[in-house]
């Protein structure tokens, strides 16, 4: 049976077959991925009204690709107080945000309580807003720095009001590349274990992959297959998010920056290989909105959200610092031939924007 026939029969692919998908021409690959996408979601494209909050850029770890944390290249340190975080949350929720996506650097100065207290303050004031926070990298940092077990950190997160975990910190699972990119940070095995532990508490999370730097296609396929294996056991990943590497203001140079074609192939391959992760998210902050809209025809069914403010990718050159207006977002999706669907953080449909 040929590779194309295997995909059409919805058979599981191996590492070698995943790598071989990259050798197909873009349109054949796109058609294969689009068929699966349409089978599951038709022409619906999901988004949510969310607010990204990045409460501190003070970081005990050093990742070569990061332009966000305070370093010699970015000497402007900041750490928000709980009151500042609550004020931002309040403003955004009053304007319609239903999800707060809170990601911090690994701040060694203010204790576990600085993290957890912020969640409790938000939860007390807003009982229903969805708090998506604490990457596995942050959980591992609290474990290393304060001697708590992963389970203790997770239990504190749940008690403080965190609903789901974002997919950050995964980078690339291949140990050799990871060692070069972000030595000392959460290992691949630990990242996967932390998500599994979280899923076993009945909670959902996302998974990212940072690509377009020094990794190979084989590393990307390996990354996806490690996620597929955990997902077989837990079913706890909502979405897979390939993050396109942004190259400004950081220490990672001499990269294989991907072409648009390579980015689209990666979305399509994610759709084909990850037969057990329902949503493939084209995070427009890293892919650009134009490519994210095209990615809808290459397997992606989710475009993240309106974001409002964003500090991590925009520090490295992305045009996402001020998010996107809701009306514009909806119009762009409609004009690209898809049906915008506002979802909640767990992918329940809230509003379908039919054609006018
Ligand atoms: O883990 C850091 C990445 C991630 C750069 O779960 C960079 O719904 C590109 O995880 N170029 C944090 N990326 C953001 C993240 C995320 C984003 C959107 C949605 C979700 C979700 C999660 O940002 C980090 C890291 O991989 N990152 N520097 C850079 N130069």
Short mmCIF file of C-alpha atoms and ligand atoms in Angstrom, two decimals:
data_model
loop_
_atom_site.label_atom_id
_atom_site.label_comp_id
_atom_site.label_asym_id
_atom_site.label_seq_id
_atom_site.Cartn_x
_atom_site.Cartn_y
_atom_site.Cartn_z
CA UNK A 1 0.00 0.00 0.00
CA UNK A 2 1.35 3.44 -0.85
CA UNK A 3 1.76 6.18 1.74
CA UNK A 4 -1.12 8.15 0.20
CA UNK A 5 -3.41 5.12 0.34
CA UNK A 6 -2.49 4.60 3.99
CA UNK A 7 -3.42 8.20 4.80
CA UNK A 8 -6.67 7.87 2.88
CA UNK A 9 -7.48 4.66 4.81
CA UNK A 10 -6.81 6.59 8.04
CA UNK A 11 -4.06 4.19 9.07
CA UNK A 12 -1.51 5.17 11.69
CA UNK A 13 1.83 6.30 10.35
CA UNK A 14 5.31 5.54 11.68
CA UNK A 15 8.29 7.88 12.16
CA UNK A 16 9.65 6.94 8.70
CA UNK A 17 6.27 7.48 7.06
CA UNK A 18 5.86 10.81 8.86
CA UNK A 19 9.20 11.93 7.43
CA UNK A 20 8.17 10.69 3.98
CA UNK A 21 5.07 12.93 4.11
CA UNK A 22 7.41 15.93 3.90
CA UNK A 23 8.61 14.62 0.49
CA UNK A 24 5.11 14.87 -0.98
CA UNK A 25 4.35 18.04 -2.91
CA UNK A 26 2.55 20.72 -0.93
CA UNK A 27 -0.80 20.41 -2.71
CA UNK A 28 -1.06 16.63 -2.40
CA UNK A 29 -0.22 16.92 1.29
CA UNK A 30 -2.68 19.80 1.72
CA UNK A 31 -5.46 17.84 0.08
CA UNK A 32 -4.87 14.84 2.32
CA UNK A 33 -4.89 16.99 5.47
CA UNK A 34 -7.89 19.02 4.34
CA UNK A 35 -9.91 15.87 3.75
CA UNK A 36 -9.38 14.85 7.39
CA UNK A 37 -10.05 18.39 8.62
CA UNK A 38 -13.31 18.61 6.64
CA UNK A 39 -14.39 15.18 7.86
CA UNK A 40 -14.08 16.39 11.45
CA UNK A 41 -15.02 20.07 11.25
CA UNK A 42 -16.37 20.89 7.78
CA UNK A 43 -15.62 24.54 7.08
CA UNK A 44 -15.76 25.59 10.73
CA UNK A 45 -12.77 27.47 12.14
CA UNK A 46 -12.57 27.94 15.86
CA UNK A 47 -11.34 30.87 17.91
CA UNK A 48 -11.87 32.25 21.39
CA UNK A 49 -11.98 35.68 22.97
CA UNK A 50 -8.95 35.56 25.17
CA UNK A 51 -6.41 37.74 26.88
CA UNK A 52 -2.76 36.79 27.18
CA UNK A 53 -1.13 38.02 30.39
CA UNK A 54 2.62 37.68 30.96
CA UNK A 55 3.08 38.76 34.59
CA UNK A 56 6.89 38.70 34.80
CA UNK A 57 9.92 38.46 32.52
CA UNK A 58 12.37 37.69 35.34
CA UNK A 59 13.70 34.22 34.58
CA UNK A 60 16.05 31.82 36.34
CA UNK A 61 16.48 29.77 33.17
CA UNK A 62 18.14 30.67 29.88
CA UNK A 63 16.66 29.60 26.55
CA UNK A 64 18.60 30.69 23.46
CA UNK A 65 15.43 31.35 21.44
CA UNK A 66 13.76 33.57 24.04
CA UNK A 67 13.64 37.34 23.56
CA UNK A 68 11.06 37.85 26.28
CA UNK A 69 12.99 37.14 29.48
CA UNK A 70 15.13 39.91 30.94
CA UNK A 71 18.74 39.41 29.82
CA UNK A 72 21.63 41.49 28.50
CA UNK A 73 19.62 41.96 25.30
CA UNK A 74 16.45 42.92 27.17
CA UNK A 75 17.50 44.61 30.44
CA UNK A 76 13.99 45.86 31.35
CA UNK A 77 12.85 43.57 34.16
CA UNK A 78 9.27 43.64 35.37
CA UNK A 79 7.09 41.69 37.79
CA UNK A 80 3.42 42.57 38.21
CA UNK A 81 1.74 42.71 41.60
CA UNK A 82 -1.45 40.71 42.19
CA UNK A 83 -3.35 43.97 42.01
CA UNK A 84 -1.89 44.77 38.57
CA UNK A 85 -2.72 41.28 37.28
CA UNK A 86 -6.26 41.55 38.64
CA UNK A 87 -6.72 44.97 37.07
CA UNK A 88 -5.68 43.66 33.63
CA UNK A 89 -7.95 40.64 34.05
CA UNK A 90 -10.87 42.83 35.11
CA UNK A 91 -10.50 45.19 32.14
CA UNK A 92 -10.33 42.31 29.68
CA UNK A 93 -13.22 40.34 31.18
CA UNK A 94 -15.37 43.48 31.16
CA UNK A 95 -14.58 43.82 27.44
CA UNK A 96 -15.64 40.20 26.79
CA UNK A 97 -12.61 37.95 27.39
CA UNK A 98 -13.67 34.47 28.47
CA UNK A 99 -10.19 33.00 28.83
CA UNK A 100 -7.10 34.33 30.57
CA UNK A 101 -3.94 32.73 29.18
CA UNK A 102 -1.33 33.51 31.83
CA UNK A 103 2.31 32.58 31.17
CA UNK A 104 5.23 33.80 33.24
CA UNK A 105 8.98 33.47 33.15
CA UNK A 106 10.62 31.44 35.94
CA UNK A 107 10.76 34.10 38.63
CA UNK A 108 12.97 33.01 41.56
CA UNK A 109 12.22 36.05 43.73
CA UNK A 110 8.61 35.97 44.93
CA UNK A 111 7.77 32.40 45.90
CA UNK A 112 5.09 29.91 44.91
CA UNK A 113 2.50 32.14 46.53
CA UNK A 114 3.12 34.91 43.97
CA UNK A 115 1.93 32.47 41.28
CA UNK A 116 -0.95 30.86 43.19
CA UNK A 117 -2.23 34.01 44.90
CA UNK A 118 -2.84 35.68 41.54
CA UNK A 119 -5.06 32.78 40.44
CA UNK A 120 -7.04 32.88 43.69
CA UNK A 121 -7.62 36.64 43.41
CA UNK A 122 -8.93 36.24 39.84
CA UNK A 123 -11.06 33.24 40.79
CA UNK A 124 -12.63 35.04 43.80
CA UNK A 125 -13.71 37.95 41.63
CA UNK A 126 -14.58 35.97 38.47
CA UNK A 127 -15.95 32.51 39.30
CA UNK A 128 -16.52 31.47 35.67
CA UNK A 129 -13.61 32.89 33.63
CA UNK A 130 -11.38 30.12 32.28
CA UNK A 131 -7.85 30.35 33.66
CA UNK A 132 -5.36 28.65 31.34
CA UNK A 133 -2.02 28.90 33.06
CA UNK A 134 1.25 27.28 34.17
CA UNK A 135 3.25 25.59 31.45
CA UNK A 136 4.97 22.34 32.37
CA UNK A 137 8.20 24.40 32.34
CA UNK A 138 6.82 26.69 35.07
CA UNK A 139 5.62 23.70 37.11
CA UNK A 140 9.06 22.10 36.81
CA UNK A 141 10.69 25.37 37.83
CA UNK A 142 8.58 25.59 41.02
CA UNK A 143 9.47 21.96 41.75
CA UNK A 144 13.22 22.59 41.29
CA UNK A 145 13.33 25.90 43.09
CA UNK A 146 10.99 25.31 46.02
CA UNK A 147 11.25 21.53 46.50
CA UNK A 148 7.59 20.75 45.82
CA UNK A 149 6.69 17.56 43.95
CA UNK A 150 4.96 17.97 40.58
CA UNK A 151 1.77 16.65 42.16
CA UNK A 152 1.94 19.22 44.97
CA UNK A 153 2.30 22.07 42.45
CA UNK A 154 -0.58 20.70 40.39
CA UNK A 155 -2.81 20.27 43.44
CA UNK A 156 -2.11 23.88 44.42
CA UNK A 157 -2.96 25.04 40.89
CA UNK A 158 -6.29 23.23 40.99
CA UNK A 159 -7.09 24.53 44.49
CA UNK A 160 -6.25 28.08 43.34
CA UNK A 161 -8.56 28.00 40.31
CA UNK A 162 -6.45 27.00 37.28
CA UNK A 163 -8.71 25.24 34.74
CA UNK A 164 -6.32 24.06 32.05
CA UNK A 165 -2.62 24.08 31.16
CA UNK A 166 -1.23 25.83 28.07
CA UNK A 167 1.12 23.96 25.77
CA UNK A 168 4.25 26.04 26.28
CA UNK A 169 7.72 24.81 27.17
CA UNK A 170 7.65 21.77 24.89
CA UNK A 171 10.06 23.31 22.34
CA UNK A 172 11.54 20.24 20.59
CA UNK A 173 11.64 16.95 22.46
CA UNK A 174 14.81 15.59 20.84
CA UNK A 175 17.27 15.57 23.75
CA UNK A 176 20.32 16.75 21.82
CA UNK A 177 18.58 19.77 20.26
CA UNK A 178 16.87 20.54 23.55
CA UNK A 179 20.19 20.51 25.40
CA UNK A 180 21.50 23.14 22.96
CA UNK A 181 18.34 25.28 23.03
CA UNK A 182 17.42 25.31 26.70
CA UNK A 183 19.74 23.25 28.88
CA UNK A 184 18.57 23.02 32.49
CA UNK A 185 14.90 23.61 31.75
CA UNK A 186 12.23 20.90 32.03
CA UNK A 187 13.35 17.79 30.10
CA UNK A 188 11.17 16.23 27.41
CA UNK A 189 10.33 13.27 29.60
CA UNK A 190 9.39 15.56 32.50
CA UNK A 191 7.26 17.78 30.21
CA UNK A 192 5.30 14.74 29.05
CA UNK A 193 5.04 13.30 32.60
CA UNK A 194 3.68 16.59 33.98
CA UNK A 195 0.97 16.72 31.31
CA UNK A 196 0.09 13.09 31.96
CA UNK A 197 -0.19 13.80 35.69
CA UNK A 198 -2.45 16.78 34.93
CA UNK A 199 -4.62 14.69 32.60
CA UNK A 200 -4.90 12.00 35.26
CA UNK A 201 -6.51 14.63 37.51
CA UNK A 202 -9.26 14.90 34.88
CA UNK A 203 -7.89 18.13 33.39
CA UNK A 204 -7.11 19.17 29.81
CA UNK A 205 -4.05 20.81 28.31
CA UNK A 206 -2.45 21.82 25.01
CA UNK A 207 0.88 20.92 23.42
CA UNK A 208 3.19 23.15 21.40
CA UNK A 209 6.25 22.54 19.22
CA UNK A 210 8.74 25.30 18.48
CA UNK A 211 10.08 24.77 14.95
CA UNK A 212 12.01 26.51 12.20
CA UNK A 213 15.31 26.88 14.06
CA UNK A 214 18.01 24.17 14.18
CA UNK A 215 15.77 21.11 14.26
CA UNK A 216 15.29 18.69 11.36
CA UNK A 217 12.04 17.37 9.89
CA UNK A 218 12.74 14.07 11.66
CA UNK A 219 12.85 15.89 15.01
CA UNK A 220 9.42 17.42 14.33
CA UNK A 221 7.93 14.04 13.47
CA UNK A 222 9.51 12.50 16.58
CA UNK A 223 8.02 15.33 18.68
CA UNK A 224 4.53 14.69 17.33
CA UNK A 225 4.77 10.94 17.83
CA UNK A 226 5.83 11.33 21.48
CA UNK A 227 2.67 13.41 22.01
CA UNK A 228 0.53 10.85 20.19
CA UNK A 229 1.79 8.15 22.53
CA UNK A 230 0.79 10.07 25.69
CA UNK A 231 -2.53 11.01 24.12
CA UNK A 232 -3.31 7.32 23.54
CA UNK A 233 -3.11 6.82 27.30
CA UNK A 234 -4.79 10.00 28.55
CA UNK A 235 -6.87 11.73 25.85
CA UNK A 236 -6.06 14.96 27.68
CA UNK A 237 -4.59 17.12 24.89
CA UNK A 238 -7.13 19.48 23.36
CA UNK A 239 -4.90 21.04 20.73
CA UNK A 240 -1.51 20.81 19.06
CA UNK A 241 0.14 24.15 18.26
CA UNK A 242 3.18 24.33 15.98
CA UNK A 243 4.93 27.63 16.89
CA UNK A 244 7.01 29.17 14.11
CA UNK A 245 10.34 30.39 15.46
CA UNK A 246 10.72 34.22 15.59
CA UNK A 247 14.32 35.30 15.24
CA UNK A 248 14.78 38.84 16.60
CA UNK A 249 16.48 39.95 19.84
CA UNK A 250 17.70 36.55 21.01
CA UNK A 251 20.79 34.32 21.06
CA UNK A 252 19.80 31.66 18.54
CA UNK A 253 21.26 32.36 15.14
CA UNK A 254 22.30 30.29 12.08
CA UNK A 255 18.86 28.72 11.82
CA UNK A 256 16.97 27.06 8.97
CA UNK A 257 14.15 29.59 8.94
CA UNK A 258 11.18 27.84 7.34
CA UNK A 259 9.53 28.92 4.11
CA UNK A 260 5.75 29.38 4.04
CA UNK A 261 5.56 26.03 2.26
CA UNK A 262 7.47 24.30 5.05
CA UNK A 263 5.18 25.83 7.68
CA UNK A 264 2.07 24.68 5.78
CA UNK A 265 3.53 21.20 5.34
CA UNK A 266 4.11 21.02 9.09
CA UNK A 267 0.48 21.90 9.88
CA UNK A 268 -0.70 19.33 7.35
CA UNK A 269 1.57 16.62 8.72
CA UNK A 270 0.40 17.39 12.26
CA UNK A 271 -3.19 16.89 11.12
CA UNK A 272 -2.31 13.55 9.51
CA UNK A 273 0.01 12.13 12.20
CA UNK A 274 -1.91 13.27 15.27
CA UNK A 275 -4.99 11.18 14.67
CA UNK A 276 -5.93 11.37 18.36
CA UNK A 277 -5.50 15.12 19.06
CA UNK A 278 -8.66 16.81 17.81
CA UNK A 279 -7.55 20.39 17.19
CA UNK A 280 -4.61 21.73 15.19
CA UNK A 281 -4.08 25.38 16.02
CA UNK A 282 -2.48 27.84 13.61
CA UNK A 283 -1.33 30.38 16.18
CA UNK A 284 -1.37 33.48 14.01
CA UNK A 285 1.03 35.36 16.31
CA UNK A 286 3.88 33.18 15.02
CA UNK A 287 2.70 32.10 11.57
CA UNK A 288 1.40 35.59 10.58
CA UNK A 289 -2.35 35.98 10.11
CA UNK A 290 -2.06 35.50 6.33
CA UNK A 291 -0.43 32.09 6.61
CA UNK A 292 -2.80 31.09 9.44
CA UNK A 293 -5.75 31.78 7.15
CA UNK A 294 -4.21 29.59 4.42
CA UNK A 295 -3.40 26.94 7.04
CA UNK A 296 -7.16 26.45 7.37
CA UNK A 297 -6.89 24.60 4.03
CA UNK A 298 -3.89 22.57 5.27
CA UNK A 299 -5.38 20.86 8.29
CA UNK A 300 -5.69 23.66 10.87
CA UNK A 301 -9.16 24.15 12.39
CA UNK A 302 -8.34 26.66 15.12
CA UNK A 303 -6.75 30.14 15.05
CA UNK A 304 -6.32 30.72 18.83
CA UNK A 305 -8.02 34.01 19.58
CA UNK A 306 -8.02 37.77 19.72
CA UNK A 307 -5.11 37.75 22.29
CA UNK A 308 -5.39 41.48 23.12
CA UNK A 309 -1.78 41.75 24.38
CA UNK A 310 1.13 39.43 23.79
CA UNK A 311 4.70 39.74 25.02
CA UNK A 312 6.60 36.52 24.24
CA UNK A 313 6.48 36.23 20.46
CA UNK A 314 6.28 39.97 19.85
CA UNK A 315 9.55 40.42 21.78
CA UNK A 316 11.16 38.20 19.12
CA UNK A 317 9.70 40.07 16.16
CA UNK A 318 6.09 38.86 15.74
CA UNK A 319 3.32 41.39 14.98
CA UNK A 320 1.13 40.24 17.85
CA UNK A 321 1.81 42.80 20.60
CA UNK A 322 -1.71 44.26 20.46
CA UNK A 323 -3.78 41.27 19.40
CA UNK A 324 -6.59 41.67 16.90
CA UNK A 325 -10.05 43.27 17.00
CA UNK A 326 -12.88 40.71 17.14
CA UNK A 327 -14.74 42.14 14.12
CA UNK A 328 -11.60 42.05 11.99
CA UNK A 329 -10.80 38.50 13.09
CA UNK A 330 -14.29 37.28 12.19
CA UNK A 331 -14.25 39.11 8.84
CA UNK A 332 -10.86 37.61 7.90
CA UNK A 333 -12.04 34.07 8.63
CA UNK A 334 -15.29 34.63 6.71
CA UNK A 335 -13.51 36.19 3.74
CA UNK A 336 -11.16 33.23 3.55
CA UNK A 337 -14.15 30.96 2.96
CA UNK A 338 -14.52 29.47 6.44
CA UNK A 339 -17.21 29.75 9.12
CA UNK A 340 -15.93 31.46 12.27
CA UNK A 341 -17.03 29.68 15.44
CA UNK A 342 -16.42 31.22 18.82
CA UNK A 343 -15.53 28.42 21.23
CA UNK A 344 -14.84 28.19 24.91
CA UNK A 345 -11.47 26.99 26.16
CA UNK A 346 -12.58 23.35 26.09
CA UNK A 347 -13.86 23.62 22.50
CA UNK A 348 -17.58 23.80 23.24
CA UNK A 349 -19.21 25.94 20.53
CA UNK A 350 -20.54 29.28 21.80
CA UNK A 351 -21.50 31.13 18.63
CA UNK A 352 -21.47 30.23 14.94
CA UNK A 353 -21.02 33.24 12.64
CA UNK A 354 -22.99 32.20 9.54
CA UNK A 355 -22.56 34.10 6.27
CA UNK A 356 -24.36 37.48 6.18
O1 LIG B 1 7.07 27.68 25.14
C1 LIG B 1 9.53 31.58 22.96
C2 LIG B 1 7.59 30.01 22.57
C3 LIG B 1 5.98 29.52 24.04
C4 LIG B 1 9.90 32.20 20.92
O2 LIG B 1 -1.56 26.51 24.79
C5 LIG B 1 8.77 31.39 20.93
O3 LIG B 1 -3.06 27.54 23.60
C6 LIG B 1 8.53 31.63 18.67
O4 LIG B 1 3.12 28.16 24.59
N1 LIG B 1 9.65 32.39 18.59
C7 LIG B 1 4.94 30.13 24.92
N2 LIG B 1 8.07 31.12 19.82
C8 LIG B 1 3.63 30.39 24.16
C9 LIG B 1 2.75 29.17 24.13
C10 LIG B 1 1.39 29.23 23.55
C11 LIG B 1 1.05 30.17 22.61
C12 LIG B 1 -0.25 30.19 22.11
C13 LIG B 1 -1.20 29.30 22.55
C14 LIG B 1 -0.84 28.35 23.49
C15 LIG B 1 -1.88 27.40 24.00
C16 LIG B 1 0.45 28.30 24.00
O5 LIG B 1 6.49 30.54 23.20
C17 LIG B 1 7.22 28.96 24.66
C18 LIG B 1 8.17 28.97 23.49
O6 LIG B 1 8.14 27.75 22.80
N3 LIG B 1 8.59 31.01 22.21
N4 LIG B 1 10.36 32.33 22.18
C19 LIG B 1 10.37 32.70 19.68
N5 LIG B 1 11.48 33.42 19.58
#
